PDB file of C-alpha atoms in Angstrom:
ATOM      1  CA  UNK A   1      79.102 -85.887 -22.927  1.00 46.00           C
ATOM      2  CA  UNK A   2      77.511 -84.802 -19.610  1.00 49.00           C
ATOM      3  CA  UNK A   3      74.328 -82.750 -19.400  1.00 45.00           C
ATOM      4  CA  UNK A   4      76.310 -79.741 -18.176  1.00 45.00           C
ATOM      5  CA  UNK A   5      78.754 -79.926 -21.067  1.00 50.00           C
ATOM      6  CA  UNK A   6      75.874 -80.254 -23.510  1.00 44.00           C
ATOM      7  CA  UNK A   7      74.216 -77.190 -22.061  1.00 42.00           C
ATOM      8  CA  UNK A   8      77.449 -75.174 -22.227  1.00 44.00           C
ATOM      9  CA  UNK A   9      77.613 -76.016 -25.932  1.00 49.00           C
ATOM     10  CA  UNK A  10      74.038 -74.860 -26.474  1.00 47.00           C
ATOM     11  CA  UNK A  11      74.648 -71.637 -24.555  1.00 42.00           C
ATOM     12  CA  UNK A  12      77.778 -70.900 -26.614  1.00 46.00           C
ATOM     13  CA  UNK A  13      75.775 -71.495 -29.801  1.00 45.00           C
ATOM     14  CA  UNK A  14      73.085 -69.032 -28.614  1.00 41.00           C
ATOM     15  CA  UNK A  15      75.656 -66.310 -27.900  1.00 42.00           C
ATOM     16  CA  UNK A  16      77.383 -66.783 -31.271  1.00 45.00           C
ATOM     17  CA  UNK A  17      74.101 -66.640 -33.158  1.00 45.00           C
ATOM     18  CA  UNK A  18      72.520 -63.670 -31.418  1.00 41.00           C
ATOM     19  CA  UNK A  19      75.577 -61.393 -31.365  1.00 41.00           C
ATOM     20  CA  UNK A  20      76.782 -59.213 -28.537  1.00 43.00           C
ATOM     21  CA  UNK A  21      74.458 -56.320 -29.510  1.00 47.00           C
ATOM     22  CA  UNK A  22      71.268 -58.291 -28.851  1.00 54.00           C
ATOM     23  CA  UNK A  23      71.101 -57.939 -25.096  1.00 57.00           C
ATOM     24  CA  UNK A  24      67.694 -59.568 -24.673  1.00 63.00           C
ATOM     25  CA  UNK A  25      68.886 -62.850 -26.169  1.00 60.00           C
ATOM     26  CA  UNK A  26      72.085 -62.725 -24.105  1.00 59.00           C
ATOM     27  CA  UNK A  27      70.126 -62.197 -20.901  1.00 61.00           C
ATOM     28  CA  UNK A  28      67.654 -64.931 -21.833  1.00 64.00           C
ATOM     29  CA  UNK A  29      70.472 -67.370 -22.596  1.00 62.00           C
ATOM     30  CA  UNK A  30      72.244 -66.575 -19.334  1.00 59.00           C
ATOM     31  CA  UNK A  31      69.047 -67.047 -17.323  1.00 61.00           C
ATOM     32  CA  UNK A  32      68.411 -70.341 -19.096  1.00 64.00           C
ATOM     33  CA  UNK A  33      71.884 -71.539 -18.176  1.00 58.00           C
ATOM     34  CA  UNK A  34      71.366 -70.404 -14.580  1.00 59.00           C
ATOM     35  CA  UNK A  35      68.066 -72.257 -14.225  1.00 61.00           C
ATOM     36  CA  UNK A  36      69.499 -75.438 -15.730  1.00 59.00           C
ATOM     37  CA  UNK A  37      72.453 -75.516 -13.377  1.00 55.00           C
ATOM     38  CA  UNK A  38      70.376 -74.658 -10.337  1.00 57.00           C
ATOM     39  CA  UNK A  39      68.065 -77.571 -11.123  1.00 60.00           C
ATOM     40  CA  UNK A  40      71.133 -79.822 -11.443  1.00 55.00           C
ATOM     41  CA  UNK A  41      72.778 -78.634  -8.261  1.00 57.00           C
ATOM     42  CA  UNK A  42      74.643 -81.841  -7.355  1.00 48.00           C
ATOM     43  CA  UNK A  43      78.192 -80.560  -7.135  1.00 42.00           C
ATOM     44  CA  UNK A  44      80.600 -80.018  -4.274  1.00 43.00           C
ATOM     45  CA  UNK A  45      81.406 -76.513  -3.048  1.00 48.00           C
ATOM     46  CA  UNK A  46      84.250 -76.763  -0.551  1.00 51.00           C
ATOM     47  CA  UNK A  47      86.109 -73.558  -1.396  1.00 56.00           C
ATOM     48  CA  UNK A  48      82.864 -71.528  -1.443  1.00 61.00           C
ATOM     49  CA  UNK A  49      81.269 -73.254   1.564  1.00 60.00           C
ATOM     50  CA  UNK A  50      80.469 -71.342   4.748  1.00 58.00           C
ATOM     51  CA  UNK A  51      79.156 -73.781   7.334  1.00 60.00           C
ATOM     52  CA  UNK A  52      79.789 -71.586  10.397  1.00 65.00           C
ATOM     53  CA  UNK A  53      77.952 -68.624  11.887  1.00 80.00           C
ATOM     54  CA  UNK A  54      81.102 -66.521  11.699  1.00 89.00           C
ATOM     55  CA  UNK A  55      80.684 -63.435   9.550  1.00 93.00           C
ATOM     56  CA  UNK A  56      82.999 -62.987   6.568  1.00 95.00           C
ATOM     57  CA  UNK A  57      83.727 -59.909   4.469  1.00 96.00           C
ATOM     58  CA  UNK A  58      83.762 -59.709   0.684  1.00 97.00           C
ATOM     59  CA  UNK A  59      84.866 -56.616  -1.304  1.00 98.00           C
ATOM     60  CA  UNK A  60      84.557 -56.293  -5.072  1.00 97.00           C
ATOM     61  CA  UNK A  61      85.518 -53.362  -7.298  1.00 97.00           C
ATOM     62  CA  UNK A  62      84.002 -53.781 -10.751  1.00 96.00           C
ATOM     63  CA  UNK A  63      83.714 -52.142 -14.133  1.00 91.00           C
ATOM     64  CA  UNK A  64      80.459 -51.916 -16.080  1.00 89.00           C
ATOM     65  CA  UNK A  65      80.493 -51.075 -19.796  1.00 85.00           C
ATOM     66  CA  UNK A  66      77.266 -49.123 -19.533  1.00 82.00           C
ATOM     67  CA  UNK A  67      74.806 -48.525 -22.332  1.00 83.00           C
ATOM     68  CA  UNK A  68      71.933 -46.138 -21.651  1.00 86.00           C
ATOM     69  CA  UNK A  69      68.617 -45.627 -23.361  1.00 89.00           C
ATOM     70  CA  UNK A  70      65.753 -43.460 -22.191  1.00 92.00           C
ATOM     71  CA  UNK A  71      64.343 -39.995 -21.643  1.00 93.00           C
ATOM     72  CA  UNK A  72      64.990 -37.171 -19.219  1.00 93.00           C
ATOM     73  CA  UNK A  73      62.913 -33.990 -18.973  1.00 93.00           C
ATOM     74  CA  UNK A  74      63.445 -30.796 -16.988  1.00 94.00           C
ATOM     75  CA  UNK A  75      60.899 -28.054 -16.483  1.00 92.00           C
ATOM     76  CA  UNK A  76      59.187 -26.735 -19.592  1.00 90.00           C
ATOM     77  CA  UNK A  77      61.906 -27.880 -22.004  1.00 92.00           C
ATOM     78  CA  UNK A  78      61.094 -30.706 -24.423  1.00 91.00           C
ATOM     79  CA  UNK A  79      62.009 -34.235 -23.235  1.00 92.00           C
ATOM     80  CA  UNK A  80      65.537 -35.220 -24.253  1.00 91.00           C
ATOM     81  CA  UNK A  81      66.151 -38.733 -25.521  1.00 90.00           C
ATOM     82  CA  UNK A  82      69.498 -40.284 -24.554  1.00 87.00           C
ATOM     83  CA  UNK A  83      71.137 -43.303 -26.181  1.00 84.00           C
ATOM     84  CA  UNK A  84      74.694 -44.278 -25.278  1.00 80.00           C
ATOM     85  CA  UNK A  85      75.970 -47.581 -26.725  1.00 76.00           C
ATOM     86  CA  UNK A  86      78.462 -49.595 -24.669  1.00 67.00           C
ATOM     87  CA  UNK A  87      81.078 -49.280 -27.421  1.00 69.00           C
ATOM     88  CA  UNK A  88      81.165 -45.491 -26.917  1.00 70.00           C
ATOM     89  CA  UNK A  89      80.704 -45.229 -23.145  1.00 67.00           C
ATOM     90  CA  UNK A  90      84.331 -44.211 -22.547  1.00 68.00           C
ATOM     91  CA  UNK A  91      83.962 -41.409 -25.111  1.00 72.00           C
ATOM     92  CA  UNK A  92      81.108 -39.941 -23.047  1.00 73.00           C
ATOM     93  CA  UNK A  93      82.320 -40.897 -19.563  1.00 70.00           C
ATOM     94  CA  UNK A  94      83.993 -38.128 -17.561  1.00 63.00           C
ATOM     95  CA  UNK A  95      84.507 -40.145 -14.384  1.00 65.00           C
ATOM     96  CA  UNK A  96      83.070 -43.304 -12.817  1.00 77.00           C
ATOM     97  CA  UNK A  97      83.505 -45.647  -9.875  1.00 87.00           C
ATOM     98  CA  UNK A  98      81.843 -48.898  -8.764  1.00 95.00           C
ATOM     99  CA  UNK A  99      82.258 -50.954  -5.574  1.00 97.00           C
ATOM    100  CA  UNK A 100      80.326 -53.905  -4.153  1.00 98.00           C
ATOM    101  CA  UNK A 101      80.757 -55.167  -0.570  1.00 98.00           C
ATOM    102  CA  UNK A 102      79.116 -57.913   1.474  1.00 97.00           C
ATOM    103  CA  UNK A 103      79.157 -59.230   5.035  1.00 97.00           C
ATOM    104  CA  UNK A 104      77.717 -62.735   5.353  1.00 95.00           C
ATOM    105  CA  UNK A 105      77.565 -66.011   7.239  1.00 94.00           C
ATOM    106  CA  UNK A 106      75.775 -69.245   6.408  1.00 90.00           C
ATOM    107  CA  UNK A 107      72.295 -67.724   6.882  1.00 93.00           C
ATOM    108  CA  UNK A 108      72.454 -63.944   6.480  1.00 95.00           C
ATOM    109  CA  UNK A 109      74.027 -61.532   4.000  1.00 96.00           C
ATOM    110  CA  UNK A 110      74.172 -57.737   4.168  1.00 98.00           C
ATOM    111  CA  UNK A 111      75.227 -56.071   0.929  1.00 98.00           C
ATOM    112  CA  UNK A 112      76.235 -52.643  -0.340  1.00 98.00           C
ATOM    113  CA  UNK A 113      76.622 -51.627  -3.985  1.00 98.00           C
ATOM    114  CA  UNK A 114      77.931 -48.163  -4.908  1.00 97.00           C
ATOM    115  CA  UNK A 115      77.743 -46.868  -8.484  1.00 95.00           C
ATOM    116  CA  UNK A 116      78.788 -43.406  -9.715  1.00 93.00           C
ATOM    117  CA  UNK A 117      79.067 -42.144 -13.278  1.00 89.00           C
ATOM    118  CA  UNK A 118      79.343 -38.713 -14.893  1.00 87.00           C
ATOM    119  CA  UNK A 119      78.360 -38.782 -18.570  1.00 84.00           C
ATOM    120  CA  UNK A 120      77.944 -36.196 -21.329  1.00 82.00           C
ATOM    121  CA  UNK A 121      76.335 -36.798 -24.718  1.00 82.00           C
ATOM    122  CA  UNK A 122      74.981 -34.906 -27.709  1.00 82.00           C
ATOM    123  CA  UNK A 123      71.215 -34.505 -27.410  1.00 81.00           C
ATOM    124  CA  UNK A 124      68.991 -36.500 -29.738  1.00 81.00           C
ATOM    125  CA  UNK A 125      67.059 -34.600 -32.395  1.00 82.00           C
ATOM    126  CA  UNK A 126      63.743 -36.106 -31.284  1.00 83.00           C
ATOM    127  CA  UNK A 127      60.927 -33.995 -29.757  1.00 85.00           C
ATOM    128  CA  UNK A 128      61.684 -30.853 -31.834  1.00 88.00           C
ATOM    129  CA  UNK A 129      65.269 -30.619 -30.552  1.00 91.00           C
ATOM    130  CA  UNK A 130      67.674 -29.277 -33.184  1.00 91.00           C
ATOM    131  CA  UNK A 131      70.989 -29.642 -31.363  1.00 89.00           C
ATOM    132  CA  UNK A 132      72.577 -29.539 -27.913  1.00 88.00           C
ATOM    133  CA  UNK A 133      74.094 -31.634 -25.155  1.00 87.00           C
ATOM    134  CA  UNK A 134      72.843 -33.617 -22.162  1.00 87.00           C
ATOM    135  CA  UNK A 135      74.808 -34.202 -18.943  1.00 89.00           C
ATOM    136  CA  UNK A 136      74.013 -36.946 -16.431  1.00 89.00           C
ATOM    137  CA  UNK A 137      75.542 -37.486 -13.016  1.00 91.00           C
ATOM    138  CA  UNK A 138      74.386 -40.688 -11.336  1.00 93.00           C
ATOM    139  CA  UNK A 139      74.906 -41.840  -7.797  1.00 96.00           C
ATOM    140  CA  UNK A 140      73.248 -45.142  -6.883  1.00 97.00           C
ATOM    141  CA  UNK A 141      73.657 -46.923  -3.537  1.00 98.00           C
ATOM    142  CA  UNK A 142      71.962 -50.244  -2.901  1.00 98.00           C
ATOM    143  CA  UNK A 143      71.669 -51.600   0.652  1.00 98.00           C
ATOM    144  CA  UNK A 144      70.127 -55.034   1.129  1.00 98.00           C
ATOM    145  CA  UNK A 145      69.609 -57.807   3.637  1.00 98.00           C
ATOM    146  CA  UNK A 146      69.213 -61.407   2.441  1.00 98.00           C
ATOM    147  CA  UNK A 147      68.205 -64.614   4.226  1.00 97.00           C
ATOM    148  CA  UNK A 148      69.291 -68.041   2.987  1.00 96.00           C
ATOM    149  CA  UNK A 149      66.153 -70.108   2.370  1.00 96.00           C
ATOM    150  CA  UNK A 150      67.940 -73.050   0.723  1.00 93.00           C
ATOM    151  CA  UNK A 151      71.595 -73.721  -0.232  1.00 89.00           C
ATOM    152  CA  UNK A 152      70.877 -72.107  -3.616  1.00 91.00           C
ATOM    153  CA  UNK A 153      68.229 -69.459  -2.881  1.00 94.00           C
ATOM    154  CA  UNK A 154      68.325 -66.229  -0.869  1.00 97.00           C
ATOM    155  CA  UNK A 155      65.570 -63.638  -0.530  1.00 98.00           C
ATOM    156  CA  UNK A 156      65.312 -60.319   1.217  1.00 98.00           C
ATOM    157  CA  UNK A 157      64.545 -56.637   1.098  1.00 98.00           C
ATOM    158  CA  UNK A 158      66.551 -53.503   0.543  1.00 98.00           C
ATOM    159  CA  UNK A 159      66.618 -49.948  -0.716  1.00 98.00           C
ATOM    160  CA  UNK A 160      68.272 -48.146  -3.600  1.00 98.00           C
ATOM    161  CA  UNK A 161      69.225 -44.510  -3.046  1.00 98.00           C
ATOM    162  CA  UNK A 162      69.168 -42.650  -6.361  1.00 97.00           C
ATOM    163  CA  UNK A 163      70.645 -39.190  -6.784  1.00 97.00           C
ATOM    164  CA  UNK A 164      70.447 -38.006 -10.393  1.00 96.00           C
ATOM    165  CA  UNK A 165      71.670 -34.666 -11.714  1.00 95.00           C
ATOM    166  CA  UNK A 166      70.409 -34.045 -15.223  1.00 92.00           C
ATOM    167  CA  UNK A 167      71.396 -31.029 -17.299  1.00 92.00           C
ATOM    168  CA  UNK A 168      70.466 -30.075 -20.849  1.00 91.00           C
ATOM    169  CA  UNK A 169      71.677 -27.262 -23.097  1.00 91.00           C
ATOM    170  CA  UNK A 170      69.668 -27.370 -26.316  1.00 92.00           C
ATOM    171  CA  UNK A 171      68.282 -25.477 -29.273  1.00 93.00           C
ATOM    172  CA  UNK A 172      64.707 -26.490 -30.133  1.00 93.00           C
ATOM    173  CA  UNK A 173      61.609 -25.581 -32.117  1.00 91.00           C
ATOM    174  CA  UNK A 174      58.700 -24.445 -29.908  1.00 87.00           C
ATOM    175  CA  UNK A 175      55.744 -26.849 -30.104  1.00 81.00           C
ATOM    176  CA  UNK A 176      53.385 -24.047 -31.219  1.00 79.00           C
ATOM    177  CA  UNK A 177      55.702 -22.909 -33.987  1.00 79.00           C
ATOM    178  CA  UNK A 178      57.891 -19.873 -34.403  1.00 80.00           C
ATOM    179  CA  UNK A 179      61.646 -19.380 -34.516  1.00 87.00           C
ATOM    180  CA  UNK A 180      63.948 -21.859 -32.863  1.00 91.00           C
ATOM    181  CA  UNK A 181      65.132 -20.904 -29.388  1.00 89.00           C
ATOM    182  CA  UNK A 182      67.850 -21.962 -26.936  1.00 93.00           C
ATOM    183  CA  UNK A 183      67.116 -23.498 -23.576  1.00 92.00           C
ATOM    184  CA  UNK A 184      69.137 -24.843 -20.680  1.00 93.00           C
ATOM    185  CA  UNK A 185      68.322 -26.256 -17.268  1.00 93.00           C
ATOM    186  CA  UNK A 186      69.773 -28.492 -14.589  1.00 93.00           C
ATOM    187  CA  UNK A 187      68.063 -30.360 -11.764  1.00 93.00           C
ATOM    188  CA  UNK A 188      69.161 -32.757  -9.039  1.00 94.00           C
ATOM    189  CA  UNK A 189      66.590 -35.156  -7.627  1.00 95.00           C
ATOM    190  CA  UNK A 190      67.160 -37.735  -4.905  1.00 97.00           C
ATOM    191  CA  UNK A 191      64.760 -40.531  -4.049  1.00 97.00           C
ATOM    192  CA  UNK A 192      64.723 -43.978  -2.448  1.00 98.00           C
ATOM    193  CA  UNK A 193      63.281 -47.110  -4.034  1.00 98.00           C
ATOM    194  CA  UNK A 194      62.260 -49.958  -1.697  1.00 98.00           C
ATOM    195  CA  UNK A 195      63.306 -53.321  -3.146  1.00 98.00           C
ATOM    196  CA  UNK A 196      62.326 -56.974  -3.026  1.00 98.00           C
ATOM    197  CA  UNK A 197      65.416 -59.032  -3.820  1.00 98.00           C
ATOM    198  CA  UNK A 198      66.250 -62.632  -4.736  1.00 96.00           C
ATOM    199  CA  UNK A 199      69.606 -64.273  -5.412  1.00 97.00           C
ATOM    200  CA  UNK A 200      70.147 -67.747  -6.846  1.00 94.00           C
ATOM    201  CA  UNK A 201      73.561 -69.395  -6.886  1.00 92.00           C
ATOM    202  CA  UNK A 202      75.297 -72.698  -7.385  1.00 90.00           C
ATOM    203  CA  UNK A 203      78.896 -73.913  -7.369  1.00 90.00           C
ATOM    204  CA  UNK A 204      80.456 -76.131 -10.036  1.00 87.00           C
ATOM    205  CA  UNK A 205      83.503 -78.282  -9.283  1.00 84.00           C
ATOM    206  CA  UNK A 206      84.540 -76.180  -6.257  1.00 85.00           C
ATOM    207  CA  UNK A 207      85.866 -73.269  -8.355  1.00 90.00           C
ATOM    208  CA  UNK A 208      83.023 -71.900 -10.475  1.00 92.00           C
ATOM    209  CA  UNK A 209      80.163 -69.877  -9.001  1.00 93.00           C
ATOM    210  CA  UNK A 210      77.064 -69.153 -11.067  1.00 92.00           C
ATOM    211  CA  UNK A 211      74.813 -66.429  -9.673  1.00 94.00           C
ATOM    212  CA  UNK A 212      71.585 -64.759 -10.731  1.00 94.00           C
ATOM    213  CA  UNK A 213      70.312 -61.703  -8.856  1.00 96.00           C
ATOM    214  CA  UNK A 214      67.019 -59.901  -9.457  1.00 96.00           C
ATOM    215  CA  UNK A 215      64.993 -57.180  -7.784  1.00 97.00           C
ATOM    216  CA  UNK A 216      61.844 -55.142  -8.280  1.00 97.00           C
ATOM    217  CA  UNK A 217      60.946 -51.952  -6.473  1.00 97.00           C
ATOM    218  CA  UNK A 218      59.836 -48.362  -6.457  1.00 97.00           C
ATOM    219  CA  UNK A 219      56.118 -49.126  -6.223  1.00 96.00           C
ATOM    220  CA  UNK A 220      55.283 -45.417  -6.511  1.00 96.00           C
ATOM    221  CA  UNK A 221      57.153 -44.596  -3.298  1.00 96.00           C
ATOM    222  CA  UNK A 222      60.253 -43.472  -5.199  1.00 96.00           C
ATOM    223  CA  UNK A 223      60.221 -44.548  -8.826  1.00 97.00           C
ATOM    224  CA  UNK A 224      56.911 -45.535 -10.296  1.00 96.00           C
ATOM    225  CA  UNK A 225      58.572 -48.873 -10.991  1.00 97.00           C
ATOM    226  CA  UNK A 226      62.156 -50.136 -11.003  1.00 97.00           C
ATOM    227  CA  UNK A 227      63.691 -53.504 -11.745  1.00 97.00           C
ATOM    228  CA  UNK A 228      67.109 -55.093 -12.110  1.00 96.00           C
ATOM    229  CA  UNK A 229      68.524 -58.345 -13.458  1.00 95.00           C
ATOM    230  CA  UNK A 230      72.139 -59.440 -13.023  1.00 95.00           C
ATOM    231  CA  UNK A 231      73.589 -62.846 -14.037  1.00 93.00           C
ATOM    232  CA  UNK A 232      77.267 -63.427 -13.151  1.00 94.00           C
ATOM    233  CA  UNK A 233      79.844 -66.213 -13.472  1.00 94.00           C
ATOM    234  CA  UNK A 234      82.847 -66.259 -11.102  1.00 96.00           C
ATOM    235  CA  UNK A 235      86.043 -68.266 -10.894  1.00 95.00           C
ATOM    236  CA  UNK A 236      87.547 -68.724  -7.418  1.00 94.00           C
ATOM    237  CA  UNK A 237      91.301 -68.529  -7.994  1.00 94.00           C
ATOM    238  CA  UNK A 238      92.164 -68.863  -4.286  1.00 93.00           C
ATOM    239  CA  UNK A 239      90.689 -68.439  -0.826  1.00 91.00           C
ATOM    240  CA  UNK A 240      91.306 -64.706  -1.226  1.00 95.00           C
ATOM    241  CA  UNK A 241      90.639 -63.934  -4.888  1.00 96.00           C
ATOM    242  CA  UNK A 242      87.824 -64.518  -7.329  1.00 96.00           C
ATOM    243  CA  UNK A 243      87.194 -62.969 -10.748  1.00 97.00           C
ATOM    244  CA  UNK A 244      84.011 -62.817 -12.720  1.00 96.00           C
ATOM    245  CA  UNK A 245      82.093 -61.555 -15.719  1.00 95.00           C
ATOM    246  CA  UNK A 246      78.431 -60.805 -16.002  1.00 93.00           C
ATOM    247  CA  UNK A 247      75.696 -58.663 -17.450  1.00 93.00           C
ATOM    248  CA  UNK A 248      73.507 -56.104 -15.704  1.00 93.00           C
ATOM    249  CA  UNK A 249      70.257 -54.415 -16.635  1.00 93.00           C
ATOM    250  CA  UNK A 250      68.728 -51.779 -14.366  1.00 95.00           C
ATOM    251  CA  UNK A 251      65.620 -49.796 -15.209  1.00 96.00           C
ATOM    252  CA  UNK A 252      63.753 -47.023 -13.413  1.00 96.00           C
ATOM    253  CA  UNK A 253      60.851 -44.732 -14.233  1.00 97.00           C
ATOM    254  CA  UNK A 254      60.757 -41.682 -11.952  1.00 97.00           C
ATOM    255  CA  UNK A 255      59.001 -38.333 -12.061  1.00 93.00           C
ATOM    256  CA  UNK A 256      58.457 -35.846  -9.255  1.00 92.00           C
ATOM    257  CA  UNK A 257      54.740 -34.976  -9.654  1.00 83.00           C
ATOM    258  CA  UNK A 258      55.568 -31.284 -10.018  1.00 86.00           C
ATOM    259  CA  UNK A 259      54.743 -28.939 -12.856  1.00 85.00           C
ATOM    260  CA  UNK A 260      56.276 -25.995 -14.663  1.00 86.00           C
ATOM    261  CA  UNK A 261      59.946 -25.273 -14.135  1.00 85.00           C
ATOM    262  CA  UNK A 262      60.167 -27.781 -11.241  1.00 89.00           C
ATOM    263  CA  UNK A 263      59.127 -30.809 -13.314  1.00 93.00           C
ATOM    264  CA  UNK A 264      61.668 -33.643 -13.520  1.00 95.00           C
ATOM    265  CA  UNK A 265      61.486 -36.960 -15.401  1.00 95.00           C
ATOM    266  CA  UNK A 266      64.038 -39.765 -15.470  1.00 95.00           C
ATOM    267  CA  UNK A 267      62.866 -42.807 -17.429  1.00 96.00           C
ATOM    268  CA  UNK A 268      66.036 -44.733 -18.168  1.00 94.00           C
ATOM    269  CA  UNK A 269      67.388 -48.232 -18.744  1.00 92.00           C
ATOM    270  CA  UNK A 270      71.077 -49.039 -18.273  1.00 90.00           C
ATOM    271  CA  UNK A 271      72.614 -52.294 -19.397  1.00 89.00           C
ATOM    272  CA  UNK A 272      75.945 -53.817 -20.288  1.00 87.00           C
ATOM    273  CA  UNK A 273      78.628 -56.403 -19.504  1.00 90.00           C
ATOM    274  CA  UNK A 274      80.670 -56.283 -16.293  1.00 92.00           C
ATOM    275  CA  UNK A 275      84.139 -57.324 -15.151  1.00 94.00           C
ATOM    276  CA  UNK A 276      84.378 -58.015 -11.414  1.00 96.00           C
ATOM    277  CA  UNK A 277      87.366 -58.711  -9.111  1.00 97.00           C
ATOM    278  CA  UNK A 278      86.505 -59.900  -5.606  1.00 96.00           C
ATOM    279  CA  UNK A 279      88.466 -60.349  -2.380  1.00 97.00           C
ATOM    280  CA  UNK A 280      87.340 -62.681   0.436  1.00 95.00           C
ATOM    281  CA  UNK A 281      88.406 -61.923   4.013  1.00 93.00           C
TER     282      UNK A 281
END
């Protein structure tokens, strides 16, 4: 058995043992597989190769089965904890759309990633909240430029535009005591996170592409800190079409440094598996 086949067997064993709900072990196993294959990058890549300076276009609609976990706070109302498991995302999702696009040649890549979701969930009973609902509208747009340092490593910079509308309609117990009271508020905040980006990739037997993308950002300019990790595996069915699956985790911690009714907090982590369909032009 080859080293690659042995590693595939180990990776499959890890996934079966940890279960789909343990996202940390899944991410760790995927990264381990990525590192192993990148260190054993001795395969041909004819169908994925791009040895000219001619720019090519890649478009990829995708679907992310998003789980969410974190806290949002508006004004003087108590912070509202949100937890949406991936298995119930379609129960809470009102509308969503996701589209990735890239223009690249053998040295440079310019990417765009659009993500929109409108979600509604029952509010958690933490922080003296008795009952209520929380609404989230998310618009994320990532724009990045990458330079190819080696055949398997790209690095660059970018920006993520975040526009978050958070609304809560709750009944809660005041922190100083007294009768429960209703409260509702809605705020939209837009900010930009600068990003430092890396992308690792390798091709296996001309048809399979393994890719690992990571970024960090915010740095107090937008979010206090933001990070993202995204391993993907693609199969190139033809010159035009490729399909893939992956996993994505994106985290951001933002607050607007205001007080009173203008205060806004969005400390959230989103994660879940993805299905991606790409078209090469």
